[in-house]
XYZ file of C-alpha atoms in Angstrom:
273
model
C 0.000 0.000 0.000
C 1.159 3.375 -0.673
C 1.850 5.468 2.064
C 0.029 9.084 2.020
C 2.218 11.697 3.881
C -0.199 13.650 6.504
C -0.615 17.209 6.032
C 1.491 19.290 8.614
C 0.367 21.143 11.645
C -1.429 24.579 11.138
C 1.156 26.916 13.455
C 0.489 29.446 15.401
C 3.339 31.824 17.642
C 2.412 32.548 21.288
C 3.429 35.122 22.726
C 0.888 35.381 25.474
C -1.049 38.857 23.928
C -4.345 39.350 23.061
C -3.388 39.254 19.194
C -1.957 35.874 19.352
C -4.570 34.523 20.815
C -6.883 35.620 18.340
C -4.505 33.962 15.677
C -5.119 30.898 17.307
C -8.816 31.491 17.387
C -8.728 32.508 13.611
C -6.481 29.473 12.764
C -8.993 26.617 14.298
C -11.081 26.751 11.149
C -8.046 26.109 8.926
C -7.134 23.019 11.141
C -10.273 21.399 11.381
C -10.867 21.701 7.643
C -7.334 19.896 6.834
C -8.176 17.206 9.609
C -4.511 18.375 11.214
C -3.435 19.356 14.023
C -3.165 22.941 15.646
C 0.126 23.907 17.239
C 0.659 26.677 19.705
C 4.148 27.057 19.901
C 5.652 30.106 22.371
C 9.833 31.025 21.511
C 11.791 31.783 24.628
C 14.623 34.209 23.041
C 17.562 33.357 25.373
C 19.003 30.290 26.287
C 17.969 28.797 29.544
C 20.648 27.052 31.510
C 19.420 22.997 32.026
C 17.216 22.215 35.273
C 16.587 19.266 37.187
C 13.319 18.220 37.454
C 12.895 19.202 41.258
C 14.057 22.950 40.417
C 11.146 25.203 39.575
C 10.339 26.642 36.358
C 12.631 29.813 35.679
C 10.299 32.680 35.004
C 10.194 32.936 31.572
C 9.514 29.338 31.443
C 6.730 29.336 33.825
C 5.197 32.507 31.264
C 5.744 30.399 28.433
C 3.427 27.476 29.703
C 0.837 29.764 31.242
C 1.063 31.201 28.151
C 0.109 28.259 25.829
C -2.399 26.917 28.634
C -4.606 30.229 28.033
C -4.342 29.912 24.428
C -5.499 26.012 24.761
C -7.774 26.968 26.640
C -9.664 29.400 24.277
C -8.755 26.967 21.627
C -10.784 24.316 23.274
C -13.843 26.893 24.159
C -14.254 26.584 20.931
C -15.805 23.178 21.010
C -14.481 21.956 17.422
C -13.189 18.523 16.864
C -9.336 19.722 16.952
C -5.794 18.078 18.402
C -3.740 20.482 19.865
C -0.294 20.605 20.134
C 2.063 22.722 22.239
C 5.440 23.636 22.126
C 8.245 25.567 24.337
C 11.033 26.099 21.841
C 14.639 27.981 22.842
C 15.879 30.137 19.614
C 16.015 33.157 18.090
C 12.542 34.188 17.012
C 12.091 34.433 13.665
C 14.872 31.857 12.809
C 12.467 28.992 15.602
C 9.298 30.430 14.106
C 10.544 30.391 9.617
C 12.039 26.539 10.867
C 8.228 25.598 12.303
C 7.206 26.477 8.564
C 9.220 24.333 6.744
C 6.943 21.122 8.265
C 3.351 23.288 8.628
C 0.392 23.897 6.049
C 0.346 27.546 7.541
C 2.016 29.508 9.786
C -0.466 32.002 11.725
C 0.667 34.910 13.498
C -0.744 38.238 15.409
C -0.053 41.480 13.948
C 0.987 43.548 16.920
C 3.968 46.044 16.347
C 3.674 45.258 12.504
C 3.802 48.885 11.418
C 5.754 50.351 14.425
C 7.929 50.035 16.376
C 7.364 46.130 18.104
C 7.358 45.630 21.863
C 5.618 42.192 21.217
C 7.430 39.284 20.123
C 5.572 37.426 17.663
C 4.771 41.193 15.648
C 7.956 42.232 15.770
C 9.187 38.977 13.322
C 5.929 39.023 11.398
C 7.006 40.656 8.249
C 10.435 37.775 8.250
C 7.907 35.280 8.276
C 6.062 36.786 5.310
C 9.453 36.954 3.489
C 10.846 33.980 4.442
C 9.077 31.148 5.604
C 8.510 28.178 3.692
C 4.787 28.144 4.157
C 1.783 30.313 3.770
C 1.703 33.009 6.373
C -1.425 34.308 7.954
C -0.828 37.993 9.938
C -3.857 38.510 11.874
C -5.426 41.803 12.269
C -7.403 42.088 15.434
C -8.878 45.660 16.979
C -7.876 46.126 21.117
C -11.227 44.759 21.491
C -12.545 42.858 18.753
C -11.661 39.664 17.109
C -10.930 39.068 13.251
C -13.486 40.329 10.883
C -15.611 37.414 10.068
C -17.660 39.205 7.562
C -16.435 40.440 4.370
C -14.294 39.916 1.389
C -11.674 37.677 0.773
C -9.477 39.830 -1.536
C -6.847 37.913 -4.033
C -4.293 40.727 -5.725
C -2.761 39.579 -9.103
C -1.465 42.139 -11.420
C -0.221 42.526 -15.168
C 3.021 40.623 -15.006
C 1.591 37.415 -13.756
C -1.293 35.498 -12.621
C -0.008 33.229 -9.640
C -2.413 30.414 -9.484
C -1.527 29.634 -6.003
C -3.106 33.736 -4.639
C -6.487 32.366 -6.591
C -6.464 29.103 -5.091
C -5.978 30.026 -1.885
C -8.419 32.817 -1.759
C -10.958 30.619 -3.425
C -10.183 28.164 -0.561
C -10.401 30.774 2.330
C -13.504 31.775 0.668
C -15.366 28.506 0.751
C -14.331 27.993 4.140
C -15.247 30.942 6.024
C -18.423 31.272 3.692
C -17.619 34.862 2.128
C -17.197 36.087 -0.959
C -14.158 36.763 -3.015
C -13.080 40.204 -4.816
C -10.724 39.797 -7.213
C -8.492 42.594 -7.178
C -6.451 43.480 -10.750
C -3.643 46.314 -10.617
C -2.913 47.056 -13.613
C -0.032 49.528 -13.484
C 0.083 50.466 -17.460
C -3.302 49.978 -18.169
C -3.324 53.357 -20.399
C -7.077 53.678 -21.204
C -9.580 51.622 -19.963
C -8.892 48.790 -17.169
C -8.884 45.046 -18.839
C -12.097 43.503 -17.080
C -12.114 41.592 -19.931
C -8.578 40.270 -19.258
C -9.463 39.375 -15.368
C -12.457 37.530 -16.240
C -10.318 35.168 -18.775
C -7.584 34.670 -16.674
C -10.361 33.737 -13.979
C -13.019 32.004 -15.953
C -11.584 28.228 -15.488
C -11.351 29.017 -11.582
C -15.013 30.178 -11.493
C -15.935 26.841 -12.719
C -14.252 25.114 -10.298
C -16.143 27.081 -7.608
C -19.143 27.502 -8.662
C -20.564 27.960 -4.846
C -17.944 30.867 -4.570
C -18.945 34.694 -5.225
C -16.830 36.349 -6.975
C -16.671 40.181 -7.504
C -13.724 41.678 -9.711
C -12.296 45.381 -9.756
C -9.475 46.912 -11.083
C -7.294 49.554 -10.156
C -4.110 51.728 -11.486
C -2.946 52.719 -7.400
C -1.292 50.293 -5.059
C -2.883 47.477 -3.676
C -3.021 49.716 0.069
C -4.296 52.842 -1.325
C -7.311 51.207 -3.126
C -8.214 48.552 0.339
C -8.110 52.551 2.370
C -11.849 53.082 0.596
C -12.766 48.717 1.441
C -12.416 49.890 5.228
C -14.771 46.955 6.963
C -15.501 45.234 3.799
C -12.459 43.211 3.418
C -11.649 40.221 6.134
C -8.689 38.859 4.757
C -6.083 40.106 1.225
C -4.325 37.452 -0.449
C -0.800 38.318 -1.595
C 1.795 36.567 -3.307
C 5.413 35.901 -1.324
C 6.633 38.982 -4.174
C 4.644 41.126 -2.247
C 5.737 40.413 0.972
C 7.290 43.803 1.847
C 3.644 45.610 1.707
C 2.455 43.680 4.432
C 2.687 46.444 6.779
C 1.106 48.682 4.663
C -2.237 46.953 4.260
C -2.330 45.651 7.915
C -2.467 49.305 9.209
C -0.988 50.436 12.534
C -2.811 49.858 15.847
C -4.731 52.057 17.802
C -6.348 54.889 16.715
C -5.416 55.405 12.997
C -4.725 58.838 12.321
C -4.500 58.275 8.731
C -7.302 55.743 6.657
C -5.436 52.345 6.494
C -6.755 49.201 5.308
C -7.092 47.114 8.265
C -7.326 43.714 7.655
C -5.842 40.347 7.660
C -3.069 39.161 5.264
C -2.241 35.645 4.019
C 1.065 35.565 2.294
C 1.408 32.572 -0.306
C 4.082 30.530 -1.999
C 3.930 30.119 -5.622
């Protein structure tokens, strides 16, 4: 008999904040989907000299596990048929956290400190991730107060150089999934005249087909991908971007706190081609 390789953990950095837990939260519906396990995995930055197992926890130990324990905790609130693994690992952030993704479906990840200046671990390393992991990489956007948007679109950004199936199936995925529909989102830099709908709808008519129970809603646009998501303010859940992209994902996950400038505000998954 043939032996079928199981799919790799969905990951998801700790780092005991509000944000990160909502990562984990958002990232329970990819697990159960894939039938794979969830794991919570919190990186302790320095190394920790080795303890018996009568000496106490040292203290940022005994944070890390507290840590993970809330996170399981909300995890399991949620009542979904999920396994749930947990991990202390001892490393430098972003290296520990880009080595998880080499073995995981996704890598998910809060987006505190993403556009400033991080005093929270896991934000401070999420733009590496998006450049460098091996994986998909899901940045979380989550108000002070509120959890992920669960309404909205699922945006999927392709532009005149290249269609990169994997942004369309992905988004087309995330869409059927969460149960929301999809806006395809040309920019067409050079477009002269008049924007090629016609163009979009081609490159996306075999996809369509293929997910038939999927809405999808195309636009087109000359600006950057941030400027023209500044006017989708709270209609857009999640944009899917291609790995090329990477280096805009602070730009369309916004700062936190009070914006004093219109930013986009949203999620970000970050895919490989």
């Amino acid at each position: 008999m043939e032996h079928v390789a199981s799919p790799g953990p969905i990951v998801v950095g700790i780092d005991g904040s509000d944000a990160a837990i909502k990562a984990a939260e958002w990232a329970v519906e990819e697990a159960v989907c894939r039938n794979t396990p969830l794991r919570l995995v919190y990186v302790i930055q320095h190394r920790q000299t080795r303890r018996t197992s009568a000496q106490p926890l040292p203290p940022e130990e005994e944070y890390a596990e507290q840590a993970l324990r809330n996170a399981c905790a909300v995890v399991e609130k949620t009542d979904k048929p999920i396994k749930i693994d947990t991990a202390v690992l001892r490393d430098d952030i972003g290296s520990a956290l880009i080595a998880e993704s080499a073995n995981a479906v996704m890598i998910c990840v809060g987006s505190v400190g993403i556009a400033r200046v991080a005093s929270k671990i896991i934000g401070s390393t999420a733009v590496t991730l998006a450049e460098h992991a091996h994986c998909p990489v899901a940045i979380i956007r989550s108000g002070c107060d509120t959890h992920p948007m669960r309404d909205g679109y699922i945006a999927m950004v392709f532009d005149d150089r290249s269609c990169n199936d994997e942004i369309v199936h992905w988004a087309l995925e995330e869409a059927r999934l969460r149960k929301a529909p999809v806006l395809a989102l040309g920019v067409w830099r050079w477009a002269l005249f008049e924007l090629p709908y016609e163009d979009l709808y081609r490159r996306l008519d075999d996809w369509l087909r293929r997910y038939p129970d999927v809405l999808v809603e195309v636009a087109a646009t000359r600006s950057n991908v941030a400027k023209y998501l500044e006017g989708q303010i709270g209609r857009v859940q999640l944009v899917v971007i291609g790995s090329e992209n990477a280096g805009k994902v602070a730009q369309l996950v916004g700062p936190h706190g009070p914006p004093i400038l219109a930013h986009p505000d949203c999620s970000v998954l970050v895919v490989r081609g």
